[in-house]
Amino acid sequence: MDFIHLVLRYLHLLGFAAVFGGWVVSWLSRKFNFNTAMLYGIAVQLATGIVLYGIVAAEGDANHAKLGVKFLLALLLAVMIAIPVWKKREKVAAGHFWATGALIAVTAGVAVFWQ
């Protein structure tokens, strides 16, 4: 079970890398759009996060408040990323773009700093 837990955590981190990396690439290229890598990354994060939550809850070590906040933030990010990608928008509003970047940072901060 430890190996599965580690693989899921690894995939979860790869999902974060896709979301954050896609956002940084869009920022540096000054396109202010969302790409398919970000969409797949947030989908991987949601899927692996739910499975990881199930594993941790089964072991009895779950911080339900933290994991609930992380799930809500990830769900909000998924909506913020998915709609422009599905509608094939070439550019999103500046506020939407920066709010998404801030939410990515807040979600990572919750994961790291909330013990």
mmCIF file of N, CA, C and O in Angstrom, residues 3-102:
data_model
loop_
_atom_site.group_PDB
_atom_site.id
_atom_site.type_symbol
_atom_site.label_atom_id
_atom_site.label_comp_id
_atom_site.label_asym_id
_atom_site.label_seq_id
_atom_site.Cartn_x
_atom_site.Cartn_y
_atom_site.Cartn_z
ATOM 1 N N PHE A 3 3.624 1.728 -1.618
ATOM 2 C CA PHE A 3 4.053 2.005 -2.990
ATOM 3 C C PHE A 3 2.949 2.724 -3.765
ATOM 4 O O PHE A 3 3.207 3.689 -4.484
ATOM 5 N N ILE A 4 1.720 2.275 -3.610
ATOM 6 C CA ILE A 4 0.588 2.911 -4.295
ATOM 7 C C ILE A 4 0.433 4.348 -3.814
ATOM 8 O O ILE A 4 0.207 5.266 -4.612
ATOM 9 N N HIS A 5 0.562 4.548 -2.511
ATOM 10 C CA HIS A 5 0.469 5.895 -1.941
ATOM 11 C C HIS A 5 1.550 6.807 -2.529
ATOM 12 O O HIS A 5 1.273 7.964 -2.884
ATOM 13 N N LEU A 6 2.749 6.309 -2.650
ATOM 14 C CA LEU A 6 3.841 7.103 -3.217
ATOM 15 C C LEU A 6 3.621 7.403 -4.700
ATOM 16 O O LEU A 6 3.882 8.521 -5.163
ATOM 17 N N VAL A 7 3.133 6.439 -5.443
ATOM 18 C CA VAL A 7 2.855 6.655 -6.873
ATOM 19 C C VAL A 7 1.760 7.699 -7.042
ATOM 20 O O VAL A 7 1.861 8.601 -7.888
ATOM 21 N N LEU A 8 0.716 7.607 -6.229
ATOM 22 C CA LEU A 8 -0.363 8.590 -6.316
ATOM 23 C C LEU A 8 0.118 9.987 -5.939
ATOM 24 O O LEU A 8 -0.253 10.978 -6.575
ATOM 25 N N ARG A 9 0.956 10.076 -4.920
ATOM 26 C CA ARG A 9 1.509 11.378 -4.532
ATOM 27 C C ARG A 9 2.395 11.937 -5.643
ATOM 28 O O ARG A 9 2.361 13.130 -5.936
ATOM 29 N N TYR A 10 3.154 11.080 -6.288
ATOM 30 C CA TYR A 10 4.001 11.491 -7.410
ATOM 31 C C TYR A 10 3.147 12.021 -8.568
ATOM 32 O O TYR A 10 3.438 13.086 -9.128
ATOM 33 N N LEU A 11 2.088 11.302 -8.902
ATOM 34 C CA LEU A 11 1.189 11.760 -9.968
ATOM 35 C C LEU A 11 0.496 13.072 -9.586
ATOM 36 O O LEU A 11 0.288 13.942 -10.431
ATOM 37 N N HIS A 12 0.162 13.222 -8.318
ATOM 38 C CA HIS A 12 -0.451 14.451 -7.831
ATOM 39 C C HIS A 12 0.509 15.632 -8.018
ATOM 40 O O HIS A 12 0.094 16.708 -8.461
ATOM 41 N N LEU A 13 1.768 15.414 -7.717
ATOM 42 C CA LEU A 13 2.767 16.476 -7.910
ATOM 43 C C LEU A 13 3.001 16.771 -9.387
ATOM 44 O O LEU A 13 3.222 17.931 -9.766
ATOM 45 N N LEU A 14 2.958 15.757 -10.229
ATOM 46 C CA LEU A 14 3.072 15.998 -11.669
ATOM 47 C C LEU A 14 1.886 16.811 -12.182
ATOM 48 O O LEU A 14 2.051 17.675 -13.060
ATOM 49 N N GLY A 15 0.714 16.563 -11.645
ATOM 50 C CA GLY A 15 -0.455 17.366 -12.007
ATOM 51 C C GLY A 15 -0.265 18.819 -11.613
ATOM 52 O O GLY A 15 -0.578 19.738 -12.381
ATOM 53 N N PHE A 16 0.285 19.050 -10.416
ATOM 54 C CA PHE A 16 0.569 20.422 -9.996
ATOM 55 C C PHE A 16 1.591 21.067 -10.922
ATOM 56 O O PHE A 16 1.445 22.234 -11.302
ATOM 57 N N ALA A 17 2.600 20.311 -11.297
ATOM 58 C CA ALA A 17 3.628 20.851 -12.196
ATOM 59 C C ALA A 17 3.021 21.261 -13.534
ATOM 60 O O ALA A 17 3.397 22.298 -14.106
ATOM 61 N N ALA A 18 2.077 20.487 -14.037
ATOM 62 C CA ALA A 18 1.432 20.824 -15.308
ATOM 63 C C ALA A 18 0.597 22.096 -15.181
ATOM 64 O O ALA A 18 0.629 22.963 -16.058
ATOM 65 N N VAL A 19 -0.131 22.216 -14.086
ATOM 66 C CA VAL A 19 -0.969 23.404 -13.889
ATOM 67 C C VAL A 19 -0.098 24.642 -13.697
ATOM 68 O O VAL A 19 -0.270 25.653 -14.386
ATOM 69 N N PHE A 20 0.838 24.570 -12.774
ATOM 70 C CA PHE A 20 1.680 25.734 -12.487
ATOM 71 C C PHE A 20 2.595 26.051 -13.665
ATOM 72 O O PHE A 20 2.757 27.213 -14.035
ATOM 73 N N GLY A 21 3.176 25.031 -14.270
ATOM 74 C CA GLY A 21 4.051 25.245 -15.418
ATOM 75 C C GLY A 21 3.316 25.848 -16.593
ATOM 76 O O GLY A 21 3.820 26.756 -17.265
ATOM 77 N N GLY A 22 2.102 25.372 -16.860
ATOM 78 C CA GLY A 22 1.296 25.938 -17.936
ATOM 79 C C GLY A 22 0.956 27.392 -17.675
ATOM 80 O O GLY A 22 0.973 28.227 -18.586
ATOM 81 N N TRP A 23 0.664 27.717 -16.416
ATOM 82 C CA TRP A 23 0.348 29.099 -16.069
ATOM 83 C C TRP A 23 1.575 29.995 -16.238
ATOM 84 O O TRP A 23 1.471 31.091 -16.798
ATOM 85 N N VAL A 24 2.735 29.528 -15.779
ATOM 86 C CA VAL A 24 3.959 30.327 -15.904
ATOM 87 C C VAL A 24 4.330 30.539 -17.370
ATOM 88 O O VAL A 24 4.717 31.643 -17.766
ATOM 89 N N VAL A 25 4.204 29.513 -18.186
ATOM 90 C CA VAL A 25 4.495 29.653 -19.620
ATOM 91 C C VAL A 25 3.576 30.695 -20.249
ATOM 92 O O VAL A 25 4.019 31.540 -21.030
ATOM 93 N N SER A 26 2.300 30.657 -19.896
ATOM 94 C CA SER A 26 1.358 31.630 -20.436
ATOM 95 C C SER A 26 1.699 33.044 -19.964
ATOM 96 O O SER A 26 1.605 34.000 -20.731
ATOM 97 N N TRP A 27 2.113 33.164 -18.733
ATOM 98 C CA TRP A 27 2.490 34.470 -18.182
ATOM 99 C C TRP A 27 3.739 35.015 -18.872
ATOM 100 O O TRP A 27 3.769 36.162 -19.294
ATOM 101 N N LEU A 28 4.767 34.175 -19.004
ATOM 102 C CA LEU A 28 6.019 34.621 -19.606
ATOM 103 C C LEU A 28 5.878 34.929 -21.092
ATOM 104 O O LEU A 28 6.571 35.795 -21.622
ATOM 105 N N SER A 29 4.979 34.241 -21.763
ATOM 106 C CA SER A 29 4.755 34.518 -23.181
ATOM 107 C C SER A 29 3.758 35.670 -23.385
ATOM 108 O O SER A 29 3.510 36.067 -24.514
ATOM 109 N N ARG A 30 3.193 36.151 -22.287
ATOM 110 C CA ARG A 30 2.230 37.256 -22.291
ATOM 111 C C ARG A 30 0.976 36.967 -23.130
ATOM 112 O O ARG A 30 0.370 37.865 -23.691
ATOM 113 N N LYS A 31 0.605 35.692 -23.188
ATOM 114 C CA LYS A 31 -0.605 35.311 -23.925
ATOM 115 C C LYS A 31 -1.831 35.338 -23.023
ATOM 116 O O LYS A 31 -2.938 35.499 -23.494
ATOM 117 N N PHE A 32 -1.654 35.115 -21.730
ATOM 118 C CA PHE A 32 -2.731 35.103 -20.749
ATOM 119 C C PHE A 32 -3.886 34.198 -21.175
ATOM 120 O O PHE A 32 -5.047 34.607 -21.219
ATOM 121 N N ASN A 33 -3.532 32.966 -21.506
ATOM 122 C CA ASN A 33 -4.536 31.962 -21.852
ATOM 123 C C ASN A 33 -4.269 30.698 -21.053
ATOM 124 O O ASN A 33 -3.249 30.568 -20.400
ATOM 125 N N PHE A 34 -5.212 29.790 -21.093
ATOM 126 C CA PHE A 34 -5.053 28.500 -20.424
ATOM 127 C C PHE A 34 -4.923 27.430 -21.485
ATOM 128 O O PHE A 34 -5.560 27.500 -22.535
ATOM 129 N N ASN A 35 -4.102 26.431 -21.201
ATOM 130 C CA ASN A 35 -3.836 25.413 -22.212
ATOM 131 C C ASN A 35 -4.294 24.038 -21.740
ATOM 132 O O ASN A 35 -4.711 23.859 -20.602
ATOM 133 N N THR A 36 -4.192 23.095 -22.634
ATOM 134 C CA THR A 36 -4.650 21.740 -22.351
ATOM 135 C C THR A 36 -3.833 21.078 -21.250
ATOM 136 O O THR A 36 -4.374 20.285 -20.468
ATOM 137 N N ALA A 37 -2.545 21.414 -21.157
ATOM 138 C CA ALA A 37 -1.721 20.843 -20.086
ATOM 139 C C ALA A 37 -2.270 21.231 -18.717
ATOM 140 O O ALA A 37 -2.296 20.412 -17.790
ATOM 141 N N MET A 38 -2.738 22.451 -18.589
ATOM 142 C CA MET A 38 -3.320 22.893 -17.319
ATOM 143 C C MET A 38 -4.614 22.129 -17.029
ATOM 144 O O MET A 38 -4.862 21.738 -15.881
ATOM 145 N N LEU A 39 -5.413 21.904 -18.060
ATOM 146 C CA LEU A 39 -6.665 21.171 -17.885
ATOM 147 C C LEU A 39 -6.405 19.732 -17.447
ATOM 148 O O LEU A 39 -7.019 19.239 -16.490
ATOM 149 N N TYR A 40 -5.487 19.060 -18.124
ATOM 150 C CA TYR A 40 -5.163 17.688 -17.738
ATOM 151 C C TYR A 40 -4.489 17.643 -16.364
ATOM 152 O O TYR A 40 -4.716 16.714 -15.583
ATOM 153 N N GLY A 41 -3.671 18.633 -16.079
ATOM 154 C CA GLY A 41 -3.001 18.677 -14.775
ATOM 155 C C GLY A 41 -3.984 18.794 -13.629
ATOM 156 O O GLY A 41 -3.869 18.085 -12.623
ATOM 157 N N ILE A 42 -4.976 19.680 -13.776
ATOM 158 C CA ILE A 42 -5.948 19.835 -12.686
ATOM 159 C C ILE A 42 -6.840 18.606 -12.591
ATOM 160 O O ILE A 42 -7.245 18.211 -11.497
ATOM 161 N N ALA A 43 -7.111 17.952 -13.717
ATOM 162 C CA ALA A 43 -7.896 16.708 -13.676
ATOM 163 C C ALA A 43 -7.130 15.617 -12.932
ATOM 164 O O ALA A 43 -7.705 14.886 -12.112
ATOM 165 N N VAL A 44 -5.833 15.513 -13.202
ATOM 166 C CA VAL A 44 -4.993 14.533 -12.496
ATOM 167 C C VAL A 44 -4.949 14.867 -11.014
ATOM 168 O O VAL A 44 -5.044 13.976 -10.160
ATOM 169 N N GLN A 45 -4.818 16.139 -10.686
ATOM 170 C CA GLN A 45 -4.775 16.519 -9.274
ATOM 171 C C GLN A 45 -6.073 16.177 -8.553
ATOM 172 O O GLN A 45 -6.037 15.675 -7.430
ATOM 173 N N LEU A 46 -7.201 16.456 -9.181
ATOM 174 C CA LEU A 46 -8.476 16.118 -8.547
ATOM 175 C C LEU A 46 -8.631 14.611 -8.357
ATOM 176 O O LEU A 46 -9.002 14.148 -7.274
ATOM 177 N N ALA A 47 -8.330 13.854 -9.401
ATOM 178 C CA ALA A 47 -8.498 12.399 -9.318
ATOM 179 C C ALA A 47 -7.569 11.778 -8.272
ATOM 180 O O ALA A 47 -8.017 10.995 -7.417
ATOM 181 N N THR A 48 -6.291 12.127 -8.333
ATOM 182 C CA THR A 48 -5.346 11.550 -7.369
ATOM 183 C C THR A 48 -5.598 12.074 -5.964
ATOM 184 O O THR A 48 -5.428 11.338 -4.988
ATOM 185 N N GLY A 49 -6.033 13.325 -5.852
ATOM 186 C CA GLY A 49 -6.326 13.884 -4.532
ATOM 187 C C GLY A 49 -7.469 13.159 -3.852
ATOM 188 O O GLY A 49 -7.428 12.888 -2.651
ATOM 189 N N ILE A 50 -8.492 12.823 -4.617
ATOM 190 C CA ILE A 50 -9.631 12.101 -4.046
ATOM 191 C C ILE A 50 -9.210 10.704 -3.594
ATOM 192 O O ILE A 50 -9.573 10.255 -2.501
ATOM 193 N N VAL A 51 -8.408 10.027 -4.414
ATOM 194 C CA VAL A 51 -7.944 8.683 -4.035
ATOM 195 C C VAL A 51 -7.009 8.758 -2.833
ATOM 196 O O VAL A 51 -7.107 7.935 -1.902
ATOM 197 N N LEU A 52 -6.115 9.740 -2.821
ATOM 198 C CA LEU A 52 -5.217 9.907 -1.674
ATOM 199 C C LEU A 52 -6.003 10.196 -0.397
ATOM 200 O O LEU A 52 -5.659 9.701 0.678
ATOM 201 N N TYR A 53 -7.045 10.995 -0.515
ATOM 202 C CA TYR A 53 -7.890 11.275 0.645
ATOM 203 C C TYR A 53 -8.525 9.984 1.162
ATOM 204 O O TYR A 53 -8.565 9.760 2.373
ATOM 205 N N GLY A 54 -8.995 9.145 0.251
ATOM 206 C CA GLY A 54 -9.583 7.874 0.669
ATOM 207 C C GLY A 54 -8.585 6.993 1.402
ATOM 208 O O GLY A 54 -8.920 6.375 2.419
ATOM 209 N N ILE A 55 -7.354 6.957 0.914
ATOM 210 C CA ILE A 55 -6.326 6.139 1.563
ATOM 211 C C ILE A 55 -6.006 6.675 2.951
ATOM 212 O O ILE A 55 -5.935 5.922 3.931
ATOM 213 N N VAL A 56 -5.817 7.990 3.043
ATOM 214 C CA VAL A 56 -5.461 8.599 4.333
ATOM 215 C C VAL A 56 -6.619 8.475 5.322
ATOM 216 O O VAL A 56 -6.406 8.213 6.503
ATOM 217 N N ALA A 57 -7.851 8.634 4.841
ATOM 218 C CA ALA A 57 -9.014 8.508 5.725
ATOM 219 C C ALA A 57 -9.159 7.075 6.227
ATOM 220 O O ALA A 57 -9.549 6.856 7.375
ATOM 221 N N ALA A 58 -8.851 6.105 5.375
ATOM 222 C CA ALA A 58 -8.939 4.705 5.796
ATOM 223 C C ALA A 58 -7.908 4.380 6.872
ATOM 224 O O ALA A 58 -8.159 3.545 7.743
ATOM 225 N N GLU A 59 -6.761 5.054 6.816
ATOM 226 C CA GLU A 59 -5.729 4.840 7.830
ATOM 227 C C GLU A 59 -6.045 5.574 9.127
ATOM 228 O O GLU A 59 -5.427 5.299 10.151
ATOM 229 N N GLY A 60 -6.962 6.548 9.073
ATOM 230 C CA GLY A 60 -7.363 7.262 10.279
ATOM 231 C C GLY A 60 -6.552 8.500 10.585
ATOM 232 O O GLY A 60 -6.694 9.078 11.656
ATOM 233 N N ASP A 61 -5.685 8.923 9.679
ATOM 234 C CA ASP A 61 -4.820 10.075 9.933
ATOM 235 C C ASP A 61 -5.270 11.331 9.194
ATOM 236 O O ASP A 61 -4.515 12.283 9.072
ATOM 237 N N ALA A 62 -6.482 11.375 8.703
ATOM 238 C CA ALA A 62 -6.921 12.459 7.822
ATOM 239 C C ALA A 62 -7.211 13.735 8.606
ATOM 240 O O ALA A 62 -7.866 13.715 9.639
ATOM 241 N N ASN A 63 -6.711 14.854 8.090
ATOM 242 C CA ASN A 63 -7.084 16.178 8.568
ATOM 243 C C ASN A 63 -8.213 16.634 7.643
ATOM 244 O O ASN A 63 -7.973 17.204 6.586
ATOM 245 N N HIS A 64 -9.434 16.371 8.046
ATOM 246 C CA HIS A 64 -10.585 16.569 7.167
ATOM 247 C C HIS A 64 -10.790 18.028 6.787
ATOM 248 O O HIS A 64 -11.200 18.316 5.666
ATOM 249 N N ALA A 65 -10.492 18.942 7.689
ATOM 250 C CA ALA A 65 -10.659 20.364 7.375
ATOM 251 C C ALA A 65 -9.686 20.780 6.274
ATOM 252 O O ALA A 65 -10.077 21.420 5.294
ATOM 253 N N LYS A 66 -8.419 20.410 6.428
ATOM 254 C CA LYS A 66 -7.416 20.748 5.421
ATOM 255 C C LYS A 66 -7.760 20.127 4.070
ATOM 256 O O LYS A 66 -7.712 20.800 3.037
ATOM 257 N N LEU A 67 -8.097 18.871 4.078
ATOM 258 C CA LEU A 67 -8.382 18.186 2.826
ATOM 259 C C LEU A 67 -9.665 18.700 2.177
ATOM 260 O O LEU A 67 -9.762 18.762 0.951
ATOM 261 N N GLY A 68 -10.629 19.110 2.978
ATOM 262 C CA GLY A 68 -11.836 19.712 2.436
ATOM 263 C C GLY A 68 -11.554 21.053 1.773
ATOM 264 O O GLY A 68 -12.064 21.341 0.681
ATOM 265 N N VAL A 69 -10.712 21.864 2.410
ATOM 266 C CA VAL A 69 -10.322 23.151 1.820
ATOM 267 C C VAL A 69 -9.552 22.922 0.534
ATOM 268 O O VAL A 69 -9.787 23.586 -0.477
ATOM 269 N N LYS A 70 -8.628 21.960 0.553
ATOM 270 C CA LYS A 70 -7.853 21.666 -0.660
ATOM 271 C C LYS A 70 -8.762 21.193 -1.793
ATOM 272 O O LYS A 70 -8.567 21.579 -2.947
ATOM 273 N N PHE A 71 -9.751 20.373 -1.479
ATOM 274 C CA PHE A 71 -10.670 19.894 -2.508
ATOM 275 C C PHE A 71 -11.477 21.049 -3.101
ATOM 276 O O PHE A 71 -11.637 21.145 -4.314
ATOM 277 N N LEU A 72 -11.982 21.941 -2.250
ATOM 278 C CA LEU A 72 -12.757 23.074 -2.749
ATOM 279 C C LEU A 72 -11.899 23.999 -3.612
ATOM 280 O O LEU A 72 -12.356 24.481 -4.652
ATOM 281 N N LEU A 73 -10.665 24.248 -3.199
ATOM 282 C CA LEU A 73 -9.767 25.086 -3.994
ATOM 283 C C LEU A 73 -9.460 24.432 -5.340
ATOM 284 O O LEU A 73 -9.452 25.094 -6.380
ATOM 285 N N ALA A 74 -9.217 23.126 -5.322
ATOM 286 C CA ALA A 74 -8.920 22.416 -6.573
ATOM 287 C C ALA A 74 -10.144 22.392 -7.482
ATOM 288 O O ALA A 74 -10.016 22.534 -8.703
ATOM 289 N N LEU A 75 -11.322 22.237 -6.914
ATOM 290 C CA LEU A 75 -12.543 22.250 -7.709
ATOM 291 C C LEU A 75 -12.765 23.630 -8.338
ATOM 292 O O LEU A 75 -13.119 23.734 -9.514
ATOM 293 N N LEU A 76 -12.520 24.674 -7.577
ATOM 294 C CA LEU A 76 -12.632 26.032 -8.113
ATOM 295 C C LEU A 76 -11.616 26.262 -9.229
ATOM 296 O O LEU A 76 -11.943 26.832 -10.276
ATOM 297 N N LEU A 77 -10.397 25.795 -9.023
ATOM 298 C CA LEU A 77 -9.376 25.906 -10.074
ATOM 299 C C LEU A 77 -9.797 25.139 -11.323
ATOM 300 O O LEU A 77 -9.591 25.621 -12.443
ATOM 301 N N ALA A 78 -10.372 23.971 -11.138
ATOM 302 C CA ALA A 78 -10.804 23.179 -12.293
ATOM 303 C C ALA A 78 -11.841 23.933 -13.110
ATOM 304 O O ALA A 78 -11.769 23.955 -14.342
ATOM 305 N N VAL A 79 -12.774 24.572 -12.447
ATOM 306 C CA VAL A 79 -13.797 25.335 -13.160
ATOM 307 C C VAL A 79 -13.169 26.546 -13.847
ATOM 308 O O VAL A 79 -13.479 26.849 -15.008
ATOM 309 N N MET A 80 -12.262 27.235 -13.135
ATOM 310 C CA MET A 80 -11.624 28.428 -13.699
ATOM 311 C C MET A 80 -10.764 28.095 -14.918
ATOM 312 O O MET A 80 -10.602 28.924 -15.810
ATOM 313 N N ILE A 81 -10.211 26.890 -14.957
ATOM 314 C CA ILE A 81 -9.363 26.482 -16.072
ATOM 315 C C ILE A 81 -10.182 25.822 -17.182
ATOM 316 O O ILE A 81 -9.973 26.079 -18.367
ATOM 317 N N ALA A 82 -11.131 24.978 -16.802
ATOM 318 C CA ALA A 82 -11.848 24.170 -17.795
ATOM 319 C C ALA A 82 -12.727 24.997 -18.715
ATOM 320 O O ALA A 82 -12.747 24.750 -19.930
ATOM 321 N N ILE A 83 -13.431 25.959 -18.185
ATOM 322 C CA ILE A 83 -14.378 26.701 -19.025
ATOM 323 C C ILE A 83 -13.680 27.434 -20.163
ATOM 324 O O ILE A 83 -14.089 27.291 -21.317
ATOM 325 N N PRO A 84 -12.616 28.206 -19.912
ATOM 326 C CA PRO A 84 -11.953 28.850 -21.058
ATOM 327 C C PRO A 84 -11.325 27.860 -22.041
ATOM 328 O O PRO A 84 -11.312 28.107 -23.249
ATOM 329 N N VAL A 85 -10.813 26.741 -21.536
ATOM 330 C CA VAL A 85 -10.209 25.749 -22.435
ATOM 331 C C VAL A 85 -11.286 25.112 -23.296
ATOM 332 O O VAL A 85 -11.118 24.961 -24.510
ATOM 333 N N TRP A 86 -12.401 24.722 -22.691
ATOM 334 C CA TRP A 86 -13.481 24.083 -23.446
ATOM 335 C C TRP A 86 -14.106 25.035 -24.458
ATOM 336 O O TRP A 86 -14.541 24.615 -25.523
ATOM 337 N N LYS A 87 -14.166 26.313 -24.113
ATOM 338 C CA LYS A 87 -14.740 27.300 -25.040
ATOM 339 C C LYS A 87 -13.708 27.806 -26.051
ATOM 340 O O LYS A 87 -14.027 28.668 -26.859
ATOM 341 N N LYS A 88 -12.497 27.258 -25.954
ATOM 342 C CA LYS A 88 -11.411 27.582 -26.887
ATOM 343 C C LYS A 88 -11.130 29.083 -26.954
ATOM 344 O O LYS A 88 -10.911 29.641 -28.017
ATOM 345 N N ARG A 89 -11.117 29.702 -25.786
ATOM 346 C CA ARG A 89 -10.813 31.129 -25.725
ATOM 347 C C ARG A 89 -9.318 31.328 -25.903
ATOM 348 O O ARG A 89 -8.504 30.668 -25.271
ATOM 349 N N GLU A 90 -8.960 32.245 -26.765
ATOM 350 C CA GLU A 90 -7.544 32.518 -27.006
ATOM 351 C C GLU A 90 -6.926 33.332 -25.888
ATOM 352 O O GLU A 90 -5.706 33.316 -25.719
ATOM 353 N N LYS A 91 -7.750 34.046 -25.143
ATOM 354 C CA LYS A 91 -7.248 34.876 -24.056
ATOM 355 C C LYS A 91 -8.327 34.971 -22.986
ATOM 356 O O LYS A 91 -9.515 34.983 -23.299
ATOM 357 N N VAL A 92 -7.913 35.021 -21.727
ATOM 358 C CA VAL A 92 -8.862 35.233 -20.640
ATOM 359 C C VAL A 92 -8.641 36.636 -20.085
ATOM 360 O O VAL A 92 -7.597 37.260 -20.320
ATOM 361 N N ALA A 93 -9.598 37.114 -19.334
ATOM 362 C CA ALA A 93 -9.467 38.436 -18.723
ATOM 363 C C ALA A 93 -8.270 38.445 -17.774
ATOM 364 O O ALA A 93 -7.933 37.417 -17.164
ATOM 365 N N ALA A 94 -7.642 39.598 -17.669
ATOM 366 C CA ALA A 94 -6.449 39.712 -16.825
ATOM 367 C C ALA A 94 -6.747 39.326 -15.379
ATOM 368 O O ALA A 94 -5.957 38.626 -14.732
ATOM 369 N N GLY A 95 -7.891 39.760 -14.856
ATOM 370 C CA GLY A 95 -8.253 39.411 -13.487
ATOM 371 C C GLY A 95 -8.436 37.919 -13.295
ATOM 372 O O GLY A 95 -8.028 37.360 -12.276
ATOM 373 N N HIS A 96 -9.041 37.276 -14.280
ATOM 374 C CA HIS A 96 -9.232 35.820 -14.239
ATOM 375 C C HIS A 96 -7.872 35.123 -14.252
ATOM 376 O O HIS A 96 -7.629 34.178 -13.491
ATOM 377 N N PHE A 97 -6.987 35.592 -15.117
ATOM 378 C CA PHE A 97 -5.665 34.981 -15.229
ATOM 379 C C PHE A 97 -4.893 35.102 -13.921
ATOM 380 O O PHE A 97 -4.344 34.122 -13.416
ATOM 381 N N TRP A 98 -4.847 36.315 -13.355
ATOM 382 C CA TRP A 98 -4.070 36.520 -12.122
ATOM 383 C C TRP A 98 -4.732 35.842 -10.926
ATOM 384 O O TRP A 98 -4.041 35.345 -10.030
ATOM 385 N N ALA A 99 -6.056 35.807 -10.891
ATOM 386 C CA ALA A 99 -6.746 35.107 -9.807
ATOM 387 C C ALA A 99 -6.453 33.611 -9.852
ATOM 388 O O ALA A 99 -6.276 32.972 -8.804
ATOM 389 N N THR A 100 -6.372 33.065 -11.053
ATOM 390 C CA THR A 100 -6.031 31.647 -11.189
ATOM 391 C C THR A 100 -4.619 31.388 -10.678
ATOM 392 O O THR A 100 -4.381 30.419 -9.947
ATOM 393 N N GLY A 101 -3.680 32.237 -11.051
ATOM 394 C CA GLY A 101 -2.308 32.086 -10.558
ATOM 395 C C GLY A 101 -2.231 32.196 -9.051
ATOM 396 O O GLY A 101 -1.526 31.422 -8.383
ATOM 397 N N ALA A 102 -2.965 33.152 -8.480
ATOM 398 C CA ALA A 102 -2.976 33.301 -7.021
ATOM 399 C C ALA A 102 -3.595 32.079 -6.356
ATOM 400 O O ALA A 102 -3.100 31.611 -5.317
#
